[in-house]
Amino acid sequence: MHPRAAAAFALTLWALSLCVTILAADEALSRSLMSNGLNQQSFVSETKGTWQISAQQVSYDKKNHVYEAQGDVQISSGDRSIEADWARLDAQHHTADLKGSVFLKYGGDWLKGEHVIWDLEKETGNVDGGLLYFAGNHFYVQGKHIAKTGPTDYELKDGFITTCDPQNPDWKVRYKEMTVNTDGFAWAKHTSFYARSIPLLYAPLVALPVDKDRQSGFLLPWAGSSSLNGLQFELPYYWAMRQDMDMTFYGRYMQERGWMSGLEYRIDHPIWGEGIWFGNYLRDQASKDHLADLNYPFIKSDRYWIRARHSIELPYGIEGKLDLDIASDKNYLKEFKNGSTSYDFTDDLFRKSTGRGILNDETIQARENTLYLNRRGDSTLLFMDAIYWDQLDRSIDQFTLQRLPELSFNVIPDWIDGLPLYYSLETSGVNYWRREGDKGYRLDLYPRVNYPLHWNNYLDVEPSVGLRSTSYRVDWEEDSRDAWQQRTLPDVKLAMTSRLNRVYPFKVWNYVAMQHGIRPEIVYEYQPDVKQGDLPQFDRLDDIEERHGITYGLSNFLIAKGVQSDGQGNQVASYRELARLQIFQTLNIREARTSDSDFSNPKFDDFLVSDEDEDEDDGSDRPALEKKRFSPVNLLLDVFPGRYLTVTYDTQFSPDEGAINRHDLYATLDSGTGYYVRAGYQFFKDTVVDEMIIEAGVKVLSSIFLTTYHDYSFDKDELFKQGYGLKYQHGCWGVGLTYQREGEDNRLAFSIDLLGLGQFGAR
């Protein structure tokens, strides 16, 4: 067609479409009639807008309001489109009879077939020899007959469902009859699971999730076996009770233990807040001899673990957080290490859903429960913090010190009007309680005044003075000391810092320059020695030692400047910190005397012992060691040049002893293409912590992955935990085989991963 003729034709078509929307439906149909032989037509649907028709040949029956199109038929309206070799459209009743390579597309979903009868208004119809595709979860559904009976409902006969290439699927679920609701599930009758052409499983009824949103139903089961619990099987049921609430019920059978019930409750409510509440209960039927043979002495029959993470916004700008962690006994987390009741499952769920994992790992016997409320101002923070320790070592439970609660009001450094001074304030009032031992109240007041001085960009000097006043009301257990105690501690600090920077050309990848920053720092601190022998020892704040020394150190920073082009081709600069190195040490001007504080009562922090420490002497009954003239040298190193490499290292070296007091190293190298190495090493002098953990993954071929995990304890001179895995991933499916050994426990797991269905297997 000549360009001018085409432009005129398009203008005429637009004008006709405008008229159609104004006139009555029958008049619109007659007035939209085009001459026979034109290659484009249009008609208006009552609710779906204008349909455009194009084909190699288009004819129109004015009397019956019927279009007939042949050859490369294209029918479209918005995000809906229809393709066919031949089409007959009833413009009055809005129906279409389509034949030959029919392809209907509605948004991301589509339907194929050889013969389709379709209602354009209701978007329903029948298909012979059809194939459906649901974009939300990548499902292909084939059937000899497909009927779309409603906006979200389908009925199918004799076909299969898969997420693989439907022409040659690696796996599929064949069915005799199936109903599909795209807002819920696909229910299939007389189903068989096929791997290629081999039938493996049969089920009379199967439900498959089709909806992208939440729907109630059974989740994938979990099965396993261990010498401790025997054969075990867990089946979760998910209940989408409301848009802002849901529950998951866990039923778990263990051959050696009996039936364990579990409940997970999740909420995201504008008034009641958001959070996850989780609980498990077991009436343990395990044999005492069986447990003793595996080094798990019988403690009690009623086993449970309750945990939660909840956040809420209260009136007057108050934010609240609640963390619960209550277990029945100290062996619970060690005996149940798989499935929904395990520490790893819960910690991962909490971190992904709330950003707060479990506060103490599975080895800590005192489980921390916290209620935290705060109200923030421009430069103030008012908060209440209540901590309850669920002491799993019941032999010392009566001595466990609880902080119920602490009330604090803090002011960050703020300018004093009319003066070149800044002030800060820390205040707290704490109630300490336990069944046996000293308990009472403590009020702490700590104001501070700073006088910052700056000389250009070369030197910052900041002298400050503080005064800590602490008062006690103590209920002594066996002492005639006065219930009221008080302590006042002044302190003086002088901090001097400088900044030296230099920029170097640095052309690597998209980086064009690098800045090396050096920040030397010297801090002088003085706090006099005050007799504190009659004070209670609730926590570390009650045992403040004399300070008279100089801390000096050096911080190094490497910052790279990168330049990239944005979508419009403009050069945009970005900055990234590549590395940070800090080294510091303290010179004690006056060597401190040995502390004469009373350590006969356990402190608040002394109950944070792990299973590995329970047989060790933690030194709580010994006096503090005498300070050396020079403190150990502390070194902190962080390296993160990009997403491929991360290194963090924290160490402490004692010059007087010529020995390392601490190593804490974590490094990861990840290519993002299937190759990774992660290594961690921890060593703390005078403790049992001396171990290295290494895990690695290698992509052997494009579809085969090997993984390994090793946890070696140098203190025990044994490979405490090890694991090996092999996984084959091919398109829409994968299989995995893993072996794990922890102590005397050996576990072998086999899993199948099907795209769209999830992962299931046996251990």
mmCIF file of C-alpha atoms in Angstrom, residues 60-412:
data_model
loop_
_atom_site.group_PDB
_atom_site.id
_atom_site.type_symbol
_atom_site.label_atom_id
_atom_site.label_comp_id
_atom_site.label_asym_id
_atom_site.label_seq_id
_atom_site.Cartn_x
_atom_site.Cartn_y
_atom_site.Cartn_z
ATOM 1 C CA TYR A 60 -17.886 -9.551 6.177
ATOM 2 C CA ASP A 61 -21.513 -10.728 6.216
ATOM 3 C CA LYS A 62 -23.448 -7.538 6.943
ATOM 4 C CA LYS A 63 -26.753 -9.306 7.490
ATOM 5 C CA ASN A 64 -25.439 -11.735 10.131
ATOM 6 C CA HIS A 65 -22.624 -9.485 11.433
ATOM 7 C CA VAL A 66 -20.028 -12.212 10.823
ATOM 8 C CA TYR A 67 -16.392 -11.848 9.819
ATOM 9 C CA GLU A 68 -14.527 -14.605 8.056
ATOM 10 C CA ALA A 69 -10.745 -14.437 7.861
ATOM 11 C CA GLN A 70 -8.214 -16.744 6.229
ATOM 12 C CA GLY A 71 -4.402 -16.974 6.227
ATOM 13 C CA ASP A 72 -2.258 -15.592 9.068
ATOM 14 C CA VAL A 73 -5.254 -14.459 11.060
ATOM 15 C CA GLN A 74 -4.383 -11.956 13.800
ATOM 16 C CA ILE A 75 -7.030 -10.792 16.290
ATOM 17 C CA SER A 76 -5.987 -8.532 19.173
ATOM 18 C CA SER A 77 -7.275 -6.245 21.901
ATOM 19 C CA GLY A 78 -4.903 -4.853 24.539
ATOM 20 C CA ASP A 79 -2.844 -7.684 26.088
ATOM 21 C CA ARG A 80 -5.109 -10.306 24.473
ATOM 22 C CA SER A 81 -4.240 -11.795 21.115
ATOM 23 C CA ILE A 82 -5.462 -14.675 18.943
ATOM 24 C CA GLU A 83 -3.695 -16.342 16.035
ATOM 25 C CA ALA A 84 -5.139 -18.979 13.667
ATOM 26 C CA ASP A 85 -5.141 -20.195 10.055
ATOM 27 C CA TRP A 86 -8.893 -19.642 9.725
ATOM 28 C CA ALA A 87 -11.411 -17.776 11.876
ATOM 29 C CA ARG A 88 -15.126 -17.077 11.850
ATOM 30 C CA LEU A 89 -16.170 -14.276 14.226
ATOM 31 C CA ASP A 90 -19.699 -13.424 15.227
ATOM 32 C CA ALA A 91 -19.441 -9.718 16.029
ATOM 33 C CA GLN A 92 -22.953 -9.643 17.471
ATOM 34 C CA HIS A 93 -22.541 -12.509 19.947
ATOM 35 C CA HIS A 94 -18.763 -12.038 20.352
ATOM 36 C CA THR A 95 -17.850 -15.651 19.620
ATOM 37 C CA ALA A 96 -15.068 -17.059 17.464
ATOM 38 C CA ASP A 97 -14.656 -20.390 15.662
ATOM 39 C CA LEU A 98 -10.919 -20.887 15.155
ATOM 40 C CA LYS A 99 -9.067 -23.609 13.245
ATOM 41 C CA GLY A 100 -5.474 -24.476 12.393
ATOM 42 C CA SER A 101 -2.538 -23.646 14.724
ATOM 43 C CA VAL A 102 -4.721 -21.654 17.111
ATOM 44 C CA PHE A 103 -2.830 -19.607 19.695
ATOM 45 C CA LEU A 104 -4.678 -17.549 22.345
ATOM 46 C CA LYS A 105 -2.645 -15.319 24.690
ATOM 47 C CA TYR A 106 -4.100 -13.510 27.700
ATOM 48 C CA GLY A 107 -1.399 -11.611 29.609
ATOM 49 C CA GLY A 108 1.382 -14.105 30.395
ATOM 50 C CA ASP A 109 -0.818 -17.226 30.053
ATOM 51 C CA TRP A 110 -1.573 -18.851 26.702
ATOM 52 C CA LEU A 111 -3.527 -21.670 25.085
ATOM 53 C CA LYS A 112 -2.802 -23.676 21.938
ATOM 54 C CA GLY A 113 -5.072 -26.000 19.943
ATOM 55 C CA GLU A 114 -6.188 -27.140 16.501
ATOM 56 C CA HIS A 115 -9.866 -26.304 16.873
ATOM 57 C CA VAL A 116 -11.166 -23.734 19.360
ATOM 58 C CA ILE A 117 -14.657 -22.386 20.011
ATOM 59 C CA TRP A 118 -14.169 -19.203 22.026
ATOM 60 C CA ASP A 119 -16.374 -16.595 23.705
ATOM 61 C CA LEU A 120 -14.492 -13.311 23.389
ATOM 62 C CA GLU A 121 -16.708 -11.596 25.954
ATOM 63 C CA LYS A 122 -16.602 -14.225 28.735
ATOM 64 C CA GLU A 123 -13.175 -15.592 27.751
ATOM 65 C CA THR A 124 -14.471 -19.164 27.904
ATOM 66 C CA GLY A 125 -14.571 -21.938 25.358
ATOM 67 C CA ASN A 126 -13.585 -25.437 24.247
ATOM 68 C CA VAL A 127 -10.349 -26.709 22.740
ATOM 69 C CA ASP A 128 -9.588 -29.973 20.983
ATOM 70 C CA GLY A 129 -6.029 -31.255 21.365
ATOM 71 C CA GLY A 130 -4.851 -28.285 23.431
ATOM 72 C CA LEU A 131 -1.883 -27.121 25.488
ATOM 73 C CA LEU A 132 -2.175 -24.625 28.370
ATOM 74 C CA TYR A 133 0.639 -22.562 29.867
ATOM 75 C CA PHE A 134 0.419 -20.817 33.259
ATOM 76 C CA ALA A 135 3.177 -18.212 33.487
ATOM 77 C CA GLY A 136 2.869 -17.716 37.269
ATOM 78 C CA ASN A 137 4.568 -21.026 38.093
ATOM 79 C CA HIS A 138 5.765 -22.261 34.685
ATOM 80 C CA PHE A 139 3.206 -25.088 34.340
ATOM 81 C CA TYR A 140 2.360 -26.711 31.001
ATOM 82 C CA VAL A 141 -0.935 -28.661 30.887
ATOM 83 C CA GLN A 142 -1.836 -30.790 27.876
ATOM 84 C CA GLY A 143 -5.251 -32.380 27.271
ATOM 85 C CA LYS A 144 -7.194 -34.086 24.522
ATOM 86 C CA HIS A 145 -10.070 -31.819 25.461
ATOM 87 C CA ILE A 146 -9.859 -28.528 27.356
ATOM 88 C CA ALA A 147 -12.861 -26.501 28.456
ATOM 89 C CA LYS A 148 -12.464 -23.052 29.985
ATOM 90 C CA THR A 149 -15.619 -22.715 32.050
ATOM 91 C CA GLY A 150 -14.967 -19.419 33.817
ATOM 92 C CA PRO A 151 -12.476 -16.586 34.266
ATOM 93 C CA THR A 152 -10.211 -18.816 36.391
ATOM 94 C CA ASP A 153 -11.602 -22.339 35.861
ATOM 95 C CA TYR A 154 -10.667 -25.137 33.456
ATOM 96 C CA GLU A 155 -11.775 -28.733 32.925
ATOM 97 C CA LEU A 156 -9.425 -31.126 31.118
ATOM 98 C CA LYS A 157 -9.417 -34.773 30.059
ATOM 99 C CA ASP A 158 -6.652 -37.247 29.165
ATOM 100 C CA GLY A 159 -3.385 -35.362 29.331
ATOM 101 C CA PHE A 160 -0.393 -34.458 31.483
ATOM 102 C CA ILE A 161 1.075 -31.587 33.494
ATOM 103 C CA THR A 162 4.776 -30.643 33.639
ATOM 104 C CA THR A 163 7.188 -27.744 33.982
ATOM 105 C CA CYS A 164 9.563 -29.195 31.375
ATOM 106 C CA ASP A 165 9.515 -28.809 27.610
ATOM 107 C CA PRO A 166 6.078 -30.304 26.799
ATOM 108 C CA GLN A 167 7.354 -31.783 23.516
ATOM 109 C CA ASN A 168 9.741 -34.139 25.343
ATOM 110 C CA PRO A 169 9.320 -33.676 29.123
ATOM 111 C CA ASP A 170 11.811 -35.200 31.530
ATOM 112 C CA TRP A 171 8.979 -35.619 34.036
ATOM 113 C CA LYS A 172 5.219 -35.334 33.888
ATOM 114 C CA VAL A 173 2.096 -36.208 35.816
ATOM 115 C CA ARG A 174 -0.444 -37.935 33.599
ATOM 116 C CA TYR A 175 -4.123 -37.628 34.513
ATOM 117 C CA LYS A 176 -7.485 -38.929 33.386
ATOM 118 C CA GLU A 177 -9.488 -35.896 34.469
ATOM 119 C CA MET A 178 -8.404 -32.587 35.955
ATOM 120 C CA THR A 179 -10.001 -29.366 37.141
ATOM 121 C CA VAL A 180 -7.882 -26.217 37.432
ATOM 122 C CA ASN A 181 -8.579 -23.015 39.318
ATOM 123 C CA THR A 182 -5.864 -20.470 38.588
ATOM 124 C CA ASP A 183 -6.619 -18.844 41.960
ATOM 125 C CA GLY A 184 -5.961 -22.128 43.761
ATOM 126 C CA PHE A 185 -5.082 -25.704 42.836
ATOM 127 C CA ALA A 186 -5.217 -28.198 40.012
ATOM 128 C CA TRP A 187 -7.022 -31.352 41.172
ATOM 129 C CA ALA A 188 -6.143 -34.385 39.048
ATOM 130 C CA LYS A 189 -7.770 -37.846 39.156
ATOM 131 C CA HIS A 190 -6.126 -41.170 38.362
ATOM 132 C CA THR A 191 -2.624 -39.767 38.102
ATOM 133 C CA SER A 192 0.711 -41.392 37.314
ATOM 134 C CA PHE A 193 4.128 -39.834 37.751
ATOM 135 C CA TYR A 194 6.421 -40.464 34.789
ATOM 136 C CA ALA A 195 10.164 -40.078 34.426
ATOM 137 C CA ARG A 196 10.462 -39.794 30.665
ATOM 138 C CA SER A 197 8.327 -42.724 29.476
ATOM 139 C CA ILE A 198 8.674 -44.791 32.669
ATOM 140 C CA PRO A 199 5.763 -44.741 35.159
ATOM 141 C CA LEU A 200 7.006 -44.596 38.762
ATOM 142 C CA LEU A 201 4.093 -43.663 41.032
ATOM 143 C CA TYR A 202 0.298 -43.807 40.954
ATOM 144 C CA ALA A 203 -2.187 -41.768 42.977
ATOM 145 C CA PRO A 204 -5.974 -41.675 42.667
ATOM 146 C CA LEU A 205 -6.056 -37.946 43.462
ATOM 147 C CA VAL A 206 -3.345 -35.269 43.374
ATOM 148 C CA ALA A 207 -3.484 -31.534 44.151
ATOM 149 C CA LEU A 208 -0.927 -29.257 42.510
ATOM 150 C CA PRO A 209 -0.544 -25.533 43.373
ATOM 151 C CA VAL A 210 -1.370 -23.238 40.445
ATOM 152 C CA ASP A 211 -2.113 -19.926 42.151
ATOM 153 C CA LYS A 212 0.748 -17.477 42.637
ATOM 154 C CA ASP A 213 -0.857 -16.339 45.923
ATOM 155 C CA ARG A 214 -1.304 -18.264 49.161
ATOM 156 C CA GLN A 215 -3.651 -21.259 49.199
ATOM 157 C CA SER A 216 -4.466 -23.832 51.857
ATOM 158 C CA GLY A 217 -3.257 -27.367 51.280
ATOM 159 C CA PHE A 218 -0.673 -30.000 52.098
ATOM 160 C CA LEU A 219 2.985 -29.116 51.588
ATOM 161 C CA LEU A 220 5.759 -31.451 50.531
ATOM 162 C CA PRO A 221 6.446 -34.140 53.158
ATOM 163 C CA TRP A 222 9.770 -34.903 54.786
ATOM 164 C CA ALA A 223 11.075 -38.359 55.629
ATOM 165 C CA GLY A 224 14.212 -39.624 57.326
ATOM 166 C CA SER A 225 15.877 -42.206 59.465
ATOM 167 C CA SER A 226 18.412 -42.070 62.289
ATOM 168 C CA SER A 227 19.665 -44.355 65.011
ATOM 169 C CA LEU A 228 18.316 -41.938 67.638
ATOM 170 C CA ASN A 229 14.745 -41.425 66.374
ATOM 171 C CA GLY A 230 14.300 -44.357 64.002
ATOM 172 C CA LEU A 231 12.190 -44.005 60.867
ATOM 173 C CA GLN A 232 10.408 -40.671 60.788
ATOM 174 C CA PHE A 233 7.944 -38.896 58.539
ATOM 175 C CA GLU A 234 6.604 -35.333 58.618
ATOM 176 C CA LEU A 235 3.633 -33.945 56.663
ATOM 177 C CA PRO A 236 2.862 -30.184 56.865
ATOM 178 C CA TYR A 237 -0.560 -28.672 56.152
ATOM 179 C CA TYR A 238 -0.784 -24.980 55.276
ATOM 180 C CA TRP A 239 -3.919 -22.998 56.165
ATOM 181 C CA ALA A 240 -4.336 -19.563 54.549
ATOM 182 C CA MET A 241 -6.846 -18.485 57.176
ATOM 183 C CA ARG A 242 -6.812 -14.756 56.282
ATOM 184 C CA GLN A 243 -4.935 -12.342 54.082
ATOM 185 C CA ASP A 244 -2.954 -11.155 57.112
ATOM 186 C CA MET A 245 -2.652 -14.479 58.966
ATOM 187 C CA ASP A 246 -1.811 -18.091 58.193
ATOM 188 C CA MET A 247 -0.893 -21.300 59.973
ATOM 189 C CA THR A 248 1.115 -24.409 59.164
ATOM 190 C CA PHE A 249 0.386 -27.621 61.067
ATOM 191 C CA TYR A 250 3.171 -30.194 61.313
ATOM 192 C CA GLY A 251 2.474 -33.832 62.067
ATOM 193 C CA ARG A 252 5.592 -35.920 62.597
ATOM 194 C CA TYR A 253 5.862 -39.614 63.428
ATOM 195 C CA MET A 254 9.113 -41.041 64.859
ATOM 196 C CA GLN A 255 9.506 -44.768 65.273
ATOM 197 C CA GLU A 256 11.492 -44.511 68.529
ATOM 198 C CA ARG A 257 9.781 -41.424 70.000
ATOM 199 C CA GLY A 258 6.119 -41.373 68.971
ATOM 200 C CA TRP A 259 4.038 -38.521 67.533
ATOM 201 C CA MET A 260 5.261 -34.911 67.571
ATOM 202 C CA SER A 261 2.874 -32.040 66.816
ATOM 203 C CA GLY A 262 3.947 -28.646 65.536
ATOM 204 C CA LEU A 263 2.254 -25.326 64.824
ATOM 205 C CA GLU A 264 3.614 -22.297 62.965
ATOM 206 C CA TYR A 265 1.518 -19.110 63.137
ATOM 207 C CA ARG A 266 2.351 -16.068 61.006
ATOM 208 C CA ILE A 267 0.759 -12.640 61.125
ATOM 209 C CA ASP A 268 1.175 -9.368 59.259
ATOM 210 C CA HIS A 269 -1.513 -7.072 60.655
ATOM 211 C CA PRO A 270 -1.542 -3.241 60.642
ATOM 212 C CA ILE A 271 -2.579 -3.142 64.316
ATOM 213 C CA TRP A 272 -1.333 -6.402 65.837
ATOM 214 C CA GLY A 273 2.033 -6.276 64.088
ATOM 215 C CA GLU A 274 3.966 -8.916 62.207
ATOM 216 C CA GLY A 275 5.731 -12.007 63.401
ATOM 217 C CA ILE A 276 6.122 -15.764 63.526
ATOM 218 C CA TRP A 277 5.134 -18.015 66.462
ATOM 219 C CA PHE A 278 6.327 -21.614 66.464
ATOM 220 C CA GLY A 279 5.788 -24.509 68.862
ATOM 221 C CA ASN A 280 6.409 -28.273 68.975
ATOM 222 C CA TYR A 281 5.300 -30.851 71.544
ATOM 223 C CA LEU A 282 6.206 -34.517 71.984
ATOM 224 C CA ARG A 283 5.131 -37.055 74.587
ATOM 225 C CA ASP A 284 8.412 -38.925 74.361
ATOM 226 C CA GLN A 285 8.134 -42.717 74.256
ATOM 227 C CA ALA A 286 11.855 -43.374 73.850
ATOM 228 C CA SER A 287 13.481 -46.124 75.857
ATOM 229 C CA LYS A 288 15.806 -44.841 78.588
ATOM 230 C CA ASP A 289 18.346 -47.528 77.718
ATOM 231 C CA HIS A 290 18.182 -46.573 74.039
ATOM 232 C CA LEU A 291 18.900 -42.924 74.871
ATOM 233 C CA ALA A 292 21.712 -43.837 77.274
ATOM 234 C CA ASP A 293 23.400 -45.990 74.626
ATOM 235 C CA LEU A 294 23.586 -42.923 72.371
ATOM 236 C CA ASN A 295 24.870 -40.588 75.156
ATOM 237 C CA TYR A 296 21.548 -38.797 75.613
ATOM 238 C CA PRO A 297 20.438 -39.460 79.208
ATOM 239 C CA PHE A 298 16.682 -39.452 79.756
ATOM 240 C CA ILE A 299 15.496 -36.174 81.309
ATOM 241 C CA LYS A 300 11.707 -36.014 80.951
ATOM 242 C CA SER A 301 8.828 -37.312 78.835
ATOM 243 C CA ASP A 302 7.215 -33.965 77.977
ATOM 244 C CA ARG A 303 9.397 -32.423 75.291
ATOM 245 C CA TYR A 304 8.670 -29.021 73.743
ATOM 246 C CA TRP A 305 10.213 -25.968 72.146
ATOM 247 C CA ILE A 306 8.407 -22.624 71.871
ATOM 248 C CA ARG A 307 9.960 -19.768 69.884
ATOM 249 C CA ALA A 308 8.742 -16.544 68.319
ATOM 250 C CA ARG A 309 9.777 -13.308 66.657
ATOM 251 C CA HIS A 310 7.204 -10.509 66.747
ATOM 252 C CA SER A 311 7.334 -6.773 65.976
ATOM 253 C CA ILE A 312 4.602 -4.244 66.627
ATOM 254 C CA GLU A 313 4.055 -0.484 66.387
ATOM 255 C CA LEU A 314 2.230 0.914 69.407
ATOM 256 C CA PRO A 315 0.632 4.347 69.999
ATOM 257 C CA TYR A 316 2.800 7.392 70.710
ATOM 258 C CA GLY A 317 5.546 6.206 68.364
ATOM 259 C CA ILE A 318 6.538 3.197 70.477
ATOM 260 C CA GLU A 319 8.116 0.249 68.676
ATOM 261 C CA GLY A 320 8.061 -3.202 70.226
ATOM 262 C CA LYS A 321 9.929 -6.451 69.616
ATOM 263 C CA LEU A 322 9.363 -9.805 71.315
ATOM 264 C CA ASP A 323 11.760 -12.770 71.042
ATOM 265 C CA LEU A 324 10.831 -16.090 72.659
ATOM 266 C CA ASP A 325 13.011 -19.191 73.058
ATOM 267 C CA ILE A 326 11.762 -21.703 75.649
ATOM 268 C CA ALA A 327 12.744 -25.380 75.577
ATOM 269 C CA SER A 328 11.821 -28.312 77.784
ATOM 270 C CA ASP A 329 15.369 -29.525 78.453
ATOM 271 C CA LYS A 330 19.000 -29.099 77.430
ATOM 272 C CA ASN A 331 18.986 -32.082 75.053
ATOM 273 C CA TYR A 332 16.020 -31.038 72.919
ATOM 274 C CA LEU A 333 17.977 -29.100 70.292
ATOM 275 C CA LYS A 334 20.637 -31.818 70.170
ATOM 276 C CA GLU A 335 18.215 -34.716 69.717
ATOM 277 C CA PHE A 336 15.927 -33.167 67.058
ATOM 278 C CA LYS A 337 18.227 -31.719 64.388
ATOM 279 C CA ASN A 338 16.111 -32.282 61.260
ATOM 280 C CA GLY A 339 12.773 -31.143 59.936
ATOM 281 C CA SER A 340 10.626 -28.253 61.117
ATOM 282 C CA THR A 341 11.577 -28.669 64.789
ATOM 283 C CA SER A 342 15.313 -28.234 64.190
ATOM 284 C CA TYR A 343 17.406 -25.213 65.141
ATOM 285 C CA ASP A 344 18.632 -24.669 61.550
ATOM 286 C CA PHE A 345 15.097 -24.698 60.088
ATOM 287 C CA THR A 346 13.810 -22.202 62.662
ATOM 288 C CA ASP A 347 16.827 -19.886 62.502
ATOM 289 C CA ASP A 348 16.659 -19.761 58.697
ATOM 290 C CA LEU A 349 12.892 -19.094 58.780
ATOM 291 C CA PHE A 350 13.262 -16.272 61.336
ATOM 292 C CA ARG A 351 16.124 -14.610 59.440
ATOM 293 C CA LYS A 352 14.327 -14.672 56.092
ATOM 294 C CA SER A 353 10.966 -13.538 57.485
ATOM 295 C CA THR A 354 11.889 -11.055 60.237
ATOM 296 C CA GLY A 355 15.614 -10.345 59.810
ATOM 297 C CA ARG A 356 16.255 -11.586 63.385
ATOM 298 C CA GLY A 357 17.630 -15.077 63.877
ATOM 299 C CA ILE A 358 17.751 -17.055 67.115
ATOM 300 C CA LEU A 359 19.827 -15.120 69.654
ATOM 301 C CA ASN A 360 21.770 -18.122 71.023
ATOM 302 C CA ASP A 361 23.020 -21.115 69.093
ATOM 303 C CA GLU A 362 21.924 -24.651 69.904
ATOM 304 C CA THR A 363 24.823 -25.240 72.330
ATOM 305 C CA ILE A 364 23.875 -22.423 74.742
ATOM 306 C CA GLN A 365 21.995 -23.798 77.757
ATOM 307 C CA ALA A 366 20.470 -20.466 78.807
ATOM 308 C CA ARG A 367 17.863 -19.527 76.181
ATOM 309 C CA GLU A 368 17.299 -15.768 75.909
ATOM 310 C CA ASN A 369 13.765 -14.308 75.897
ATOM 311 C CA THR A 370 13.469 -10.576 75.306
ATOM 312 C CA LEU A 371 10.767 -7.915 75.299
ATOM 313 C CA TYR A 372 12.067 -4.604 73.922
ATOM 314 C CA LEU A 373 10.076 -1.354 73.684
ATOM 315 C CA ASN A 374 11.542 1.943 72.509
ATOM 316 C CA ARG A 375 10.528 5.452 71.549
ATOM 317 C CA ARG A 376 12.985 7.477 69.480
ATOM 318 C CA GLY A 377 13.354 11.240 69.397
ATOM 319 C CA ASP A 378 15.622 13.460 67.308
ATOM 320 C CA SER A 379 18.495 12.956 69.746
ATOM 321 C CA THR A 380 16.954 10.770 72.456
ATOM 322 C CA LEU A 381 16.099 7.131 73.000
ATOM 323 C CA LEU A 382 13.728 5.875 75.674
ATOM 324 C CA PHE A 383 13.488 2.097 75.987
ATOM 325 C CA MET A 384 12.481 -0.798 78.180
ATOM 326 C CA ASP A 385 14.336 -4.100 77.891
ATOM 327 C CA ALA A 386 13.179 -7.180 79.816
ATOM 328 C CA ILE A 387 15.298 -10.354 79.549
ATOM 329 C CA TYR A 388 14.319 -13.729 80.909
ATOM 330 C CA TRP A 389 16.814 -16.598 80.699
ATOM 331 C CA ASP A 390 15.260 -20.037 80.348
ATOM 332 C CA GLN A 391 18.005 -21.980 82.103
ATOM 333 C CA LEU A 392 18.030 -25.526 80.694
ATOM 334 C CA ASP A 393 20.598 -26.671 83.265
ATOM 335 C CA ARG A 394 17.990 -27.031 86.006
ATOM 336 C CA SER A 395 20.672 -27.588 88.670
ATOM 337 C CA ILE A 396 21.568 -23.877 88.588
ATOM 338 C CA ASP A 397 18.192 -22.509 87.512
ATOM 339 C CA GLN A 398 17.519 -21.011 90.955
ATOM 340 C CA PHE A 399 20.721 -18.946 90.675
ATOM 341 C CA THR A 400 20.010 -17.615 87.174
ATOM 342 C CA LEU A 401 19.823 -13.840 87.297
ATOM 343 C CA GLN A 402 16.888 -12.278 85.424
ATOM 344 C CA ARG A 403 16.697 -8.695 84.217
ATOM 345 C CA LEU A 404 13.041 -7.798 84.721
ATOM 346 C CA PRO A 405 13.094 -5.121 83.431
ATOM 347 C CA GLU A 406 15.563 -2.368 82.490
ATOM 348 C CA LEU A 407 14.331 1.174 81.824
ATOM 349 C CA SER A 408 16.753 3.524 80.053
ATOM 350 C CA PHE A 409 16.832 7.038 78.700
ATOM 351 C CA ASN A 410 19.790 8.094 76.555
ATOM 352 C CA VAL A 411 20.734 11.326 74.835
ATOM 353 C CA ILE A 412 23.223 11.214 71.977
#
